[in-house]
Tab-separated table of C-alpha atoms and ligand atoms in Angstrom:
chain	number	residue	atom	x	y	z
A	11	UNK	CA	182.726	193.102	53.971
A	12	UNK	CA	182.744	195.897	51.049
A	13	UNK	CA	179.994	197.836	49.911
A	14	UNK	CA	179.908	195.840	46.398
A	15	UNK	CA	180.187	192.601	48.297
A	16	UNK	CA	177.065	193.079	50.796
A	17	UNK	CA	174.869	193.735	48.379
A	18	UNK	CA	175.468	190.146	46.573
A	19	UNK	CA	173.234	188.031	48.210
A	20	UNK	CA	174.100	184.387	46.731
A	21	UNK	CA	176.424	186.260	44.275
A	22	UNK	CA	173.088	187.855	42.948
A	23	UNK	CA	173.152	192.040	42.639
A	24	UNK	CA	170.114	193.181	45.349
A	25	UNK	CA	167.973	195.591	43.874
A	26	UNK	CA	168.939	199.036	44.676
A	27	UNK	CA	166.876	201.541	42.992
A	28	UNK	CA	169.220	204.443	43.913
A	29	UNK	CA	173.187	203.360	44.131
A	30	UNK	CA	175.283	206.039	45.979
A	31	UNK	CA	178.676	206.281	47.141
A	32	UNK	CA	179.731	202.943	44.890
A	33	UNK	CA	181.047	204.504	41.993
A	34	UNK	CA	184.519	206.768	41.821
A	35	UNK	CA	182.497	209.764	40.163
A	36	UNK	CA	179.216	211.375	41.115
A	37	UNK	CA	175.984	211.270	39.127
A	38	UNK	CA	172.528	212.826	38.847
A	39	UNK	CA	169.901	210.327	38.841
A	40	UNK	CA	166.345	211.052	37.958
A	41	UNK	CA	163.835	210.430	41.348
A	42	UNK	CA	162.169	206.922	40.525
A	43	UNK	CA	159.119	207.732	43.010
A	44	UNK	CA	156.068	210.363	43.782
A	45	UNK	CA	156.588	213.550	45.457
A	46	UNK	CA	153.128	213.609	46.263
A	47	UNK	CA	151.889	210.058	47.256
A	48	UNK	CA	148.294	210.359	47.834
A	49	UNK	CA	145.406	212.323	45.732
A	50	UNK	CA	144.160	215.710	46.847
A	51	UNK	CA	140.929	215.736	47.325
A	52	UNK	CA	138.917	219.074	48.923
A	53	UNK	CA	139.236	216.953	52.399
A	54	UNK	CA	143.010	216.862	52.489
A	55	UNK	CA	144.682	218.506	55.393
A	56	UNK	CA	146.679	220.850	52.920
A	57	UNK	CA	144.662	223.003	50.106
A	58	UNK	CA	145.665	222.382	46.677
A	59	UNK	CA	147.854	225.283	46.044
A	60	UNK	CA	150.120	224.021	49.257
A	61	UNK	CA	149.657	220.037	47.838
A	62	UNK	CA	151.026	221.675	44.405
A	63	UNK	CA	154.121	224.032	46.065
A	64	UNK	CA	154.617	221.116	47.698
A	65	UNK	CA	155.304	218.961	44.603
A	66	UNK	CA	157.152	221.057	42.592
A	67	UNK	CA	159.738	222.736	45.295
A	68	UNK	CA	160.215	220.045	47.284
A	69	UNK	CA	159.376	221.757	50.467
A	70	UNK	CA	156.162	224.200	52.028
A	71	UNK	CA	155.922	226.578	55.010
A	72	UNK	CA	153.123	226.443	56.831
A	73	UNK	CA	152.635	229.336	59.519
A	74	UNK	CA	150.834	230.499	62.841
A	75	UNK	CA	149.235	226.387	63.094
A	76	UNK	CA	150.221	226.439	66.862
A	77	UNK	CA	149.159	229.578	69.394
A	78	UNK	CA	151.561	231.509	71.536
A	79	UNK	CA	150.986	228.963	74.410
A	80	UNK	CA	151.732	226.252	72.402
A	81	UNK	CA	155.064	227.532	70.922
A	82	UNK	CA	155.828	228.463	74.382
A	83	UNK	CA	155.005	224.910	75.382
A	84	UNK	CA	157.653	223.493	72.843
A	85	UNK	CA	160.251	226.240	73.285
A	86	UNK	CA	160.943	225.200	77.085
A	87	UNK	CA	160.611	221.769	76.536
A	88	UNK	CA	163.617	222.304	73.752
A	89	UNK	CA	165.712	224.127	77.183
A	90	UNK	CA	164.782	221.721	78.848
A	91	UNK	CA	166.425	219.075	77.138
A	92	UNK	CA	169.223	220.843	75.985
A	93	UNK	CA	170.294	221.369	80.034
A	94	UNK	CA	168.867	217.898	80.650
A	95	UNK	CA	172.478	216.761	79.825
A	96	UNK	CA	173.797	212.775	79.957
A	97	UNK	CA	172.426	211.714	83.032
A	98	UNK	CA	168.802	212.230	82.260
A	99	UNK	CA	169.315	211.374	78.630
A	100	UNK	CA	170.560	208.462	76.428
A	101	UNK	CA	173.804	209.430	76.383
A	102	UNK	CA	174.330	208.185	72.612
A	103	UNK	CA	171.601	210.647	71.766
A	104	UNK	CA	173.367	213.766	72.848
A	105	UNK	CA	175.896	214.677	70.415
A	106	UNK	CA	178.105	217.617	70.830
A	107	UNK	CA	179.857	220.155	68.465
A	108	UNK	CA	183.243	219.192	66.764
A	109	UNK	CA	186.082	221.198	69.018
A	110	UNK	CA	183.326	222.542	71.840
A	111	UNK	CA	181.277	220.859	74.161
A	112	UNK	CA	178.174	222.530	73.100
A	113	UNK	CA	175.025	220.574	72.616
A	114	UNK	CA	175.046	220.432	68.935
A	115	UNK	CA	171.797	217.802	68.580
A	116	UNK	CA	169.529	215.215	70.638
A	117	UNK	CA	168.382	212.647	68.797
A	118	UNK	CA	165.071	210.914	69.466
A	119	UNK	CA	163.231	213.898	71.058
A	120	UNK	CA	159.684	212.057	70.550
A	121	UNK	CA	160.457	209.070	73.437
A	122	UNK	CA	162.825	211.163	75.714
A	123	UNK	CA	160.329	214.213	76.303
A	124	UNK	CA	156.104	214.059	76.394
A	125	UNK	CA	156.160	217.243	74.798
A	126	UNK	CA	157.606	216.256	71.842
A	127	UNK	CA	155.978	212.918	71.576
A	128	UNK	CA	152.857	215.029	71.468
A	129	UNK	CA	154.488	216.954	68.625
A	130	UNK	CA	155.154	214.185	66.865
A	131	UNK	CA	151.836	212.440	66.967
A	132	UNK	CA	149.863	216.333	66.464
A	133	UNK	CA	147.322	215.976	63.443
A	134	UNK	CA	148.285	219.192	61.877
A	135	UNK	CA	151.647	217.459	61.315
A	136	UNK	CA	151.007	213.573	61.042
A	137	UNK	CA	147.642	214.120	58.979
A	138	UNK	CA	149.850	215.963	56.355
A	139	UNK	CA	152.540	213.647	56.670
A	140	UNK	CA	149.537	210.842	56.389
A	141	UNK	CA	148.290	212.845	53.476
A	142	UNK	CA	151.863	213.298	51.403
A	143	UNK	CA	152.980	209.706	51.678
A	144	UNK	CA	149.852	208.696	51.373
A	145	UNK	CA	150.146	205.309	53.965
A	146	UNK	CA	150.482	204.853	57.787
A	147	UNK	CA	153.020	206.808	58.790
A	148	UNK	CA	155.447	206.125	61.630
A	149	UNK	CA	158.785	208.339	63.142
A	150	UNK	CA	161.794	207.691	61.486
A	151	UNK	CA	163.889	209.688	63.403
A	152	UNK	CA	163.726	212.981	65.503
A	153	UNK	CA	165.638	215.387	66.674
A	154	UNK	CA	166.521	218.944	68.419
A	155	UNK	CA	169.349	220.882	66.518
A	156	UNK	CA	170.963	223.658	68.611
A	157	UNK	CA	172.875	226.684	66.837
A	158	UNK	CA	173.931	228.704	69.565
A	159	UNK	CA	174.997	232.492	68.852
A	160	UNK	CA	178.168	233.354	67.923
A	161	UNK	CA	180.152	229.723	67.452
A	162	UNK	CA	176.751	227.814	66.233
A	163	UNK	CA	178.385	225.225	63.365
A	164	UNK	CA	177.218	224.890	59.919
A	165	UNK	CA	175.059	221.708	58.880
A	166	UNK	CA	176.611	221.121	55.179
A	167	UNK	CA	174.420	220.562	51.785
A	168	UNK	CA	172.768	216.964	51.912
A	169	UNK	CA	169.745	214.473	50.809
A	170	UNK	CA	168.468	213.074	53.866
A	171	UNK	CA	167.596	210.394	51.456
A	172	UNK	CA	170.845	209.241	49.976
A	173	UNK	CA	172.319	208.859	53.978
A	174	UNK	CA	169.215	206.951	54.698
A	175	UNK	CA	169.351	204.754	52.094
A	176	UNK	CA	173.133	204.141	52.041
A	177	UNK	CA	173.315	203.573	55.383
A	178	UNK	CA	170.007	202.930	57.276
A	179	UNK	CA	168.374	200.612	54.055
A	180	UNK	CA	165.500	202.808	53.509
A	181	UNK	CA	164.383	201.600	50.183
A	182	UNK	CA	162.392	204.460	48.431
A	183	UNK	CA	162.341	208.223	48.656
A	184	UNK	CA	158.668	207.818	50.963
A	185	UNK	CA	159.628	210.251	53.608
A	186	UNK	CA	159.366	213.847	55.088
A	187	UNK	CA	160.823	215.772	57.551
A	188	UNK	CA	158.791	218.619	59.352
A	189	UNK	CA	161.166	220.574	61.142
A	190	UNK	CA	159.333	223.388	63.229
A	191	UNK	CA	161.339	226.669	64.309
A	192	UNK	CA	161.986	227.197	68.005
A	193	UNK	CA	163.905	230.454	68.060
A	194	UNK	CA	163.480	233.085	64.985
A	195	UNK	CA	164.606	231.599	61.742
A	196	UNK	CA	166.616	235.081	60.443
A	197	UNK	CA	168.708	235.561	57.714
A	198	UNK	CA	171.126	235.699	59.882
A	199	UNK	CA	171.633	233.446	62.083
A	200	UNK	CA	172.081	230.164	60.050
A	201	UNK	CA	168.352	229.314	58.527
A	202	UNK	CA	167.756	225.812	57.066
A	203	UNK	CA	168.283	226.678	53.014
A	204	UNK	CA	167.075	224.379	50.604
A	205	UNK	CA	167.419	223.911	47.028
A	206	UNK	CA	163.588	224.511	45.148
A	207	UNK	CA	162.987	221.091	42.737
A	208	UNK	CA	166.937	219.390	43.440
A	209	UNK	CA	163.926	216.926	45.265
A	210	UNK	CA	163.584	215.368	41.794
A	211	UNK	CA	167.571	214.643	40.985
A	212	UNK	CA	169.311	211.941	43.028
A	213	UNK	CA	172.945	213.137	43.710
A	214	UNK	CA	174.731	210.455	43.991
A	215	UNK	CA	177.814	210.594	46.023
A	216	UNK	CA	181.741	209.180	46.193
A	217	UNK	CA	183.801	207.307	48.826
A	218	UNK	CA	182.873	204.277	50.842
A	219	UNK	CA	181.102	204.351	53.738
A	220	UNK	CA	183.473	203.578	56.971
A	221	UNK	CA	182.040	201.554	59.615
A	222	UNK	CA	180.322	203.676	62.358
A	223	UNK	CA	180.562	206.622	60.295
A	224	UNK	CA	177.336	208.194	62.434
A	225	UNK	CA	179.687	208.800	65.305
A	226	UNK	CA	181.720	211.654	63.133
A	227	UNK	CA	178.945	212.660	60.999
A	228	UNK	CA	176.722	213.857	62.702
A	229	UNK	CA	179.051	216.397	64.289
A	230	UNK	CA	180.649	216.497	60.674
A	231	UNK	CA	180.108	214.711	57.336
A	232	UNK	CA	182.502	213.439	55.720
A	233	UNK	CA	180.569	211.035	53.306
A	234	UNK	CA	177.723	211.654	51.625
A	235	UNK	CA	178.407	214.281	50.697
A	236	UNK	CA	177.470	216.063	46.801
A	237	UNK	CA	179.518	217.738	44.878
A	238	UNK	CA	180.190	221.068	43.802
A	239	UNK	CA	179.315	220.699	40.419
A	240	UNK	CA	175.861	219.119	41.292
A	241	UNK	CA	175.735	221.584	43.980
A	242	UNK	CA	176.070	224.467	41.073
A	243	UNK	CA	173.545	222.566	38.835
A	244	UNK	CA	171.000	222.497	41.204
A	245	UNK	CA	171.324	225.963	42.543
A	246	UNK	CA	171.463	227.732	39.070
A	247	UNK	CA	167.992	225.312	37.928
A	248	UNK	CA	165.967	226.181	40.770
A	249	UNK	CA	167.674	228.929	43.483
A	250	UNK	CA	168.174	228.666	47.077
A	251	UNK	CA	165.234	229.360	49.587
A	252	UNK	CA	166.274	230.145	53.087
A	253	UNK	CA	162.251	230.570	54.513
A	254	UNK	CA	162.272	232.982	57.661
A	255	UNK	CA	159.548	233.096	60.226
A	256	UNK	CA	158.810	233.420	64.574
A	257	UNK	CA	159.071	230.062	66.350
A	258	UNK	CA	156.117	227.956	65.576
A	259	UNK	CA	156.631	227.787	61.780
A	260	UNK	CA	156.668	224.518	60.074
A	261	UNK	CA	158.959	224.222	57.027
A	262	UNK	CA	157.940	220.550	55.496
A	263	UNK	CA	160.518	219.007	52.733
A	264	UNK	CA	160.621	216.115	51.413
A	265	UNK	CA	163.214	213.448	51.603
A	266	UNK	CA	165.540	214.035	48.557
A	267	UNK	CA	165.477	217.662	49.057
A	268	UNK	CA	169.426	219.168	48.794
A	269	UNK	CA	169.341	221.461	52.443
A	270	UNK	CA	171.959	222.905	54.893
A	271	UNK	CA	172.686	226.010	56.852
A	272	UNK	CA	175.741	227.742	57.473
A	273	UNK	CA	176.927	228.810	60.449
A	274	UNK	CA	175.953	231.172	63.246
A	275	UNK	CA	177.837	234.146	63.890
A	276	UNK	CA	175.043	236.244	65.402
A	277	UNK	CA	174.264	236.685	69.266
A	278	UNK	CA	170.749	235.052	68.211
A	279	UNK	CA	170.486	231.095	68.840
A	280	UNK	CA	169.277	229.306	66.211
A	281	UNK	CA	167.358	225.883	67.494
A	282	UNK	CA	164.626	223.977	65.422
A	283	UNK	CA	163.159	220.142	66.167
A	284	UNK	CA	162.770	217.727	63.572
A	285	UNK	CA	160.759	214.707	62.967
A	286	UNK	CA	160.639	212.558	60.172
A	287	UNK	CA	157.599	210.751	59.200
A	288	UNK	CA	158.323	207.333	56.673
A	289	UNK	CA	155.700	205.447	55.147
A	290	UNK	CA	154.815	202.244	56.700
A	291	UNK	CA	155.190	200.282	53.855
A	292	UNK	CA	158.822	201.677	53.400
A	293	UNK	CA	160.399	200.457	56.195
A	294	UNK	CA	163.979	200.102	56.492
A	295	UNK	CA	165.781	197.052	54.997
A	296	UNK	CA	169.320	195.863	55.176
A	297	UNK	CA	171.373	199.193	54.193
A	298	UNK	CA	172.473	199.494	50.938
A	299	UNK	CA	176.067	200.570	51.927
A	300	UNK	CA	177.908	199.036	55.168
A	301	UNK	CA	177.048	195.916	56.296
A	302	UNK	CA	175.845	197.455	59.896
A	303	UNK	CA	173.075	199.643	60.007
A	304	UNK	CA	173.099	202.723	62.440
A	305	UNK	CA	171.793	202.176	65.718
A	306	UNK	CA	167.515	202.935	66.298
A	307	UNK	CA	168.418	205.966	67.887
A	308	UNK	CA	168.968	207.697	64.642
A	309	UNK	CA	166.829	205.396	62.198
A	310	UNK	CA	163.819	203.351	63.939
A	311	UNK	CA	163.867	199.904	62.266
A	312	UNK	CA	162.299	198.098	65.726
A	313	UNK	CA	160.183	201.162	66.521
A	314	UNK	CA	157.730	201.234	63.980
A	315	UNK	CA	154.160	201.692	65.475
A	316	UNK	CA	151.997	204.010	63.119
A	317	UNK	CA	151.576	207.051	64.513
A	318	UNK	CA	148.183	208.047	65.581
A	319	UNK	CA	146.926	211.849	65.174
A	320	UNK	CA	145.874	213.368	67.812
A	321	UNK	CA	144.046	216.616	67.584
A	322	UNK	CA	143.420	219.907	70.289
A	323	UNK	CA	145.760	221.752	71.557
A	324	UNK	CA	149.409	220.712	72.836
A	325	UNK	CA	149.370	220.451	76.697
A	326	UNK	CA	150.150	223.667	78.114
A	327	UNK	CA	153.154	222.505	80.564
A	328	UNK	CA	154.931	219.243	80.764
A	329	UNK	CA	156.911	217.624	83.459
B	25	LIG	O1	172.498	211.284	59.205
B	25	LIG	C1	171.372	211.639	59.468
B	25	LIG	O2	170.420	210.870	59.476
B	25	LIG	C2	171.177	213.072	59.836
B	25	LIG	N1	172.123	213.957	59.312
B	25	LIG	C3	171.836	215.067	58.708
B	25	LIG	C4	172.918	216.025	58.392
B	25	LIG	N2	170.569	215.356	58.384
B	25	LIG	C5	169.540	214.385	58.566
B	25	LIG	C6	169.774	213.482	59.678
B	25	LIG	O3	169.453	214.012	60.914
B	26	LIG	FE1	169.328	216.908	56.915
């Protein structure tokens, strides 16, 4: 069935608050929701400066919220399940890099390791999240993204959002990712970069979405993806950030913000984990583009227990 077509339920149009990859040229589309969901108040896990950096980049750092221990914790448990390999793993979850065998990402870090489900349910992450969407919160996805030294492949520019909503159904831009540094984030060696305020413009993108598209893209994208003159736009409005930092820093950014990282050329590995919080209450729904969504490993539509925080320290070694 065609894009167009599944989204005519009983020959009505559904609803779709942000149309992508349905028209033959690309648009910019003014962001319908909140950055900021919830109110700060002085109780809010983030002071009002952050709440406010927040809002108008479209991403914060936060730094040193975990101890040496603790980013030791989380850096083995990322070695660990990089050489945990297909037998030990779901083997759908381990994707490798286009042309090598190298471990490029593992998808749904939060159920396959303890560590990382601890991560994913720490209060000085989920309370923000909790805070910034301002609902229950539960994992949309998670992952571990490898760039080894020297042949470590680029991630190109993207919205989270317009993939997610395309292709997984998420309805409204009611989502974060927190992605926390596991190796030195240089200059270097291929740091996330992200566009400051392209969070408020919805790039919308060309070219149907083939079936099963998640098996190619997420070693490569081929859809989905902006355009240079958006690109351009966005870049010359607000800059590029590429924030640096030890392992153990946070960078938080919100769903629609435009991201990527090039390649890694130096002898320093590049890995961070990701998790991405959605609002309860924006749960996915049929996708907007193909008539199949992806499978839960890369967008939880079954899995959708609120998270709750736990505070104190991470464990300080994990089977
Ligand atoms: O398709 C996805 O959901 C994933 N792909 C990219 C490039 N970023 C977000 C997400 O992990
Ligand atoms: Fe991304």
């Amino acid at each position: 069935m065609s894009q167009v077509a599944a989204n005519r339920i009983a020959g009505k149009p559904r609803e779709d608050a942000y149309p992508s990859r349905q028209a033959t040229e690309a648009q910019v589309l003014p962001r319908l929701d909140d950055v900021v969901h919830g109110s700060w108040t002085p109780d809010a896990p983030l002071s009002k400066e952050d709440t406010q950096s927040f809002e108008q980049d479209g991403f914060l750092v936060l730094r040193d919220i975990f101890d040496a221990g603790e980013v030791e914790t989380l850096c083995s448990a990322a070695a660990r399940l990089r050489g945990a390999g297909q037998s030990a793993l779901e083997p759908e979850t381990l994707i490798s890099e286009p042309g090598s065998g190298h471990v490029r990402s593992v998808f749904r870090i939060h159920e396959q390791d303890r560590t990382f489900a601890r991560l994913a349910a720490d209060a000085r992450l989920a309370e923000v999240a909790r805070f910034l969407l301002n609902d229950d919160i539960y994992i949309h996805q998670s992952r571990m993204n490898y760039k080894p030294g020297f042949r470590g492949k680029e991630f190109y520019w993207h919205s989270d959002f317009e993939t997610w909503h395309v292709e997984d159904g998420m309805p409204r831009m009611r989502a974060l990712s927190m992605t926390v540094l596991l190796t030195e984030n240089t200059p270097h060696n291929g740091p996330l970069m992200l566009l400051p305020g392209s969070h408020r413009h919805y790039v919308t993108c060309i070219g149907e979405t083939p079936d099963n598209h998640y098996r190619s893209s997420l070693k490569q994208q081929e859809y989905g993806v902006p355009d240079d003159e958006s690109l351009a736009w966005l870049a010359a409005e607000g800059g590029i950030a590429a924030p640096t930092g030890p392992a153990g820093t946070v960078i938080i950014f919100d769903c629609n913000t435009m991201h990527g990282s090039a390649s890694n050329i130096t002898p320093l590995p590049r890995s961070n984990a990701f998790i991405v919080y959605n609002a309860v209450s924006n749960r996915l729904e049929a996708p907007f583009g193909p008539a199949t969504p992806r499978p839960e490993f890369i967008a939880s539509r079954m899995h959708v227990a609120p998270v709750q925080p736990v505070t104190g320290p991470l464990m300080r070694s994990a089977a």
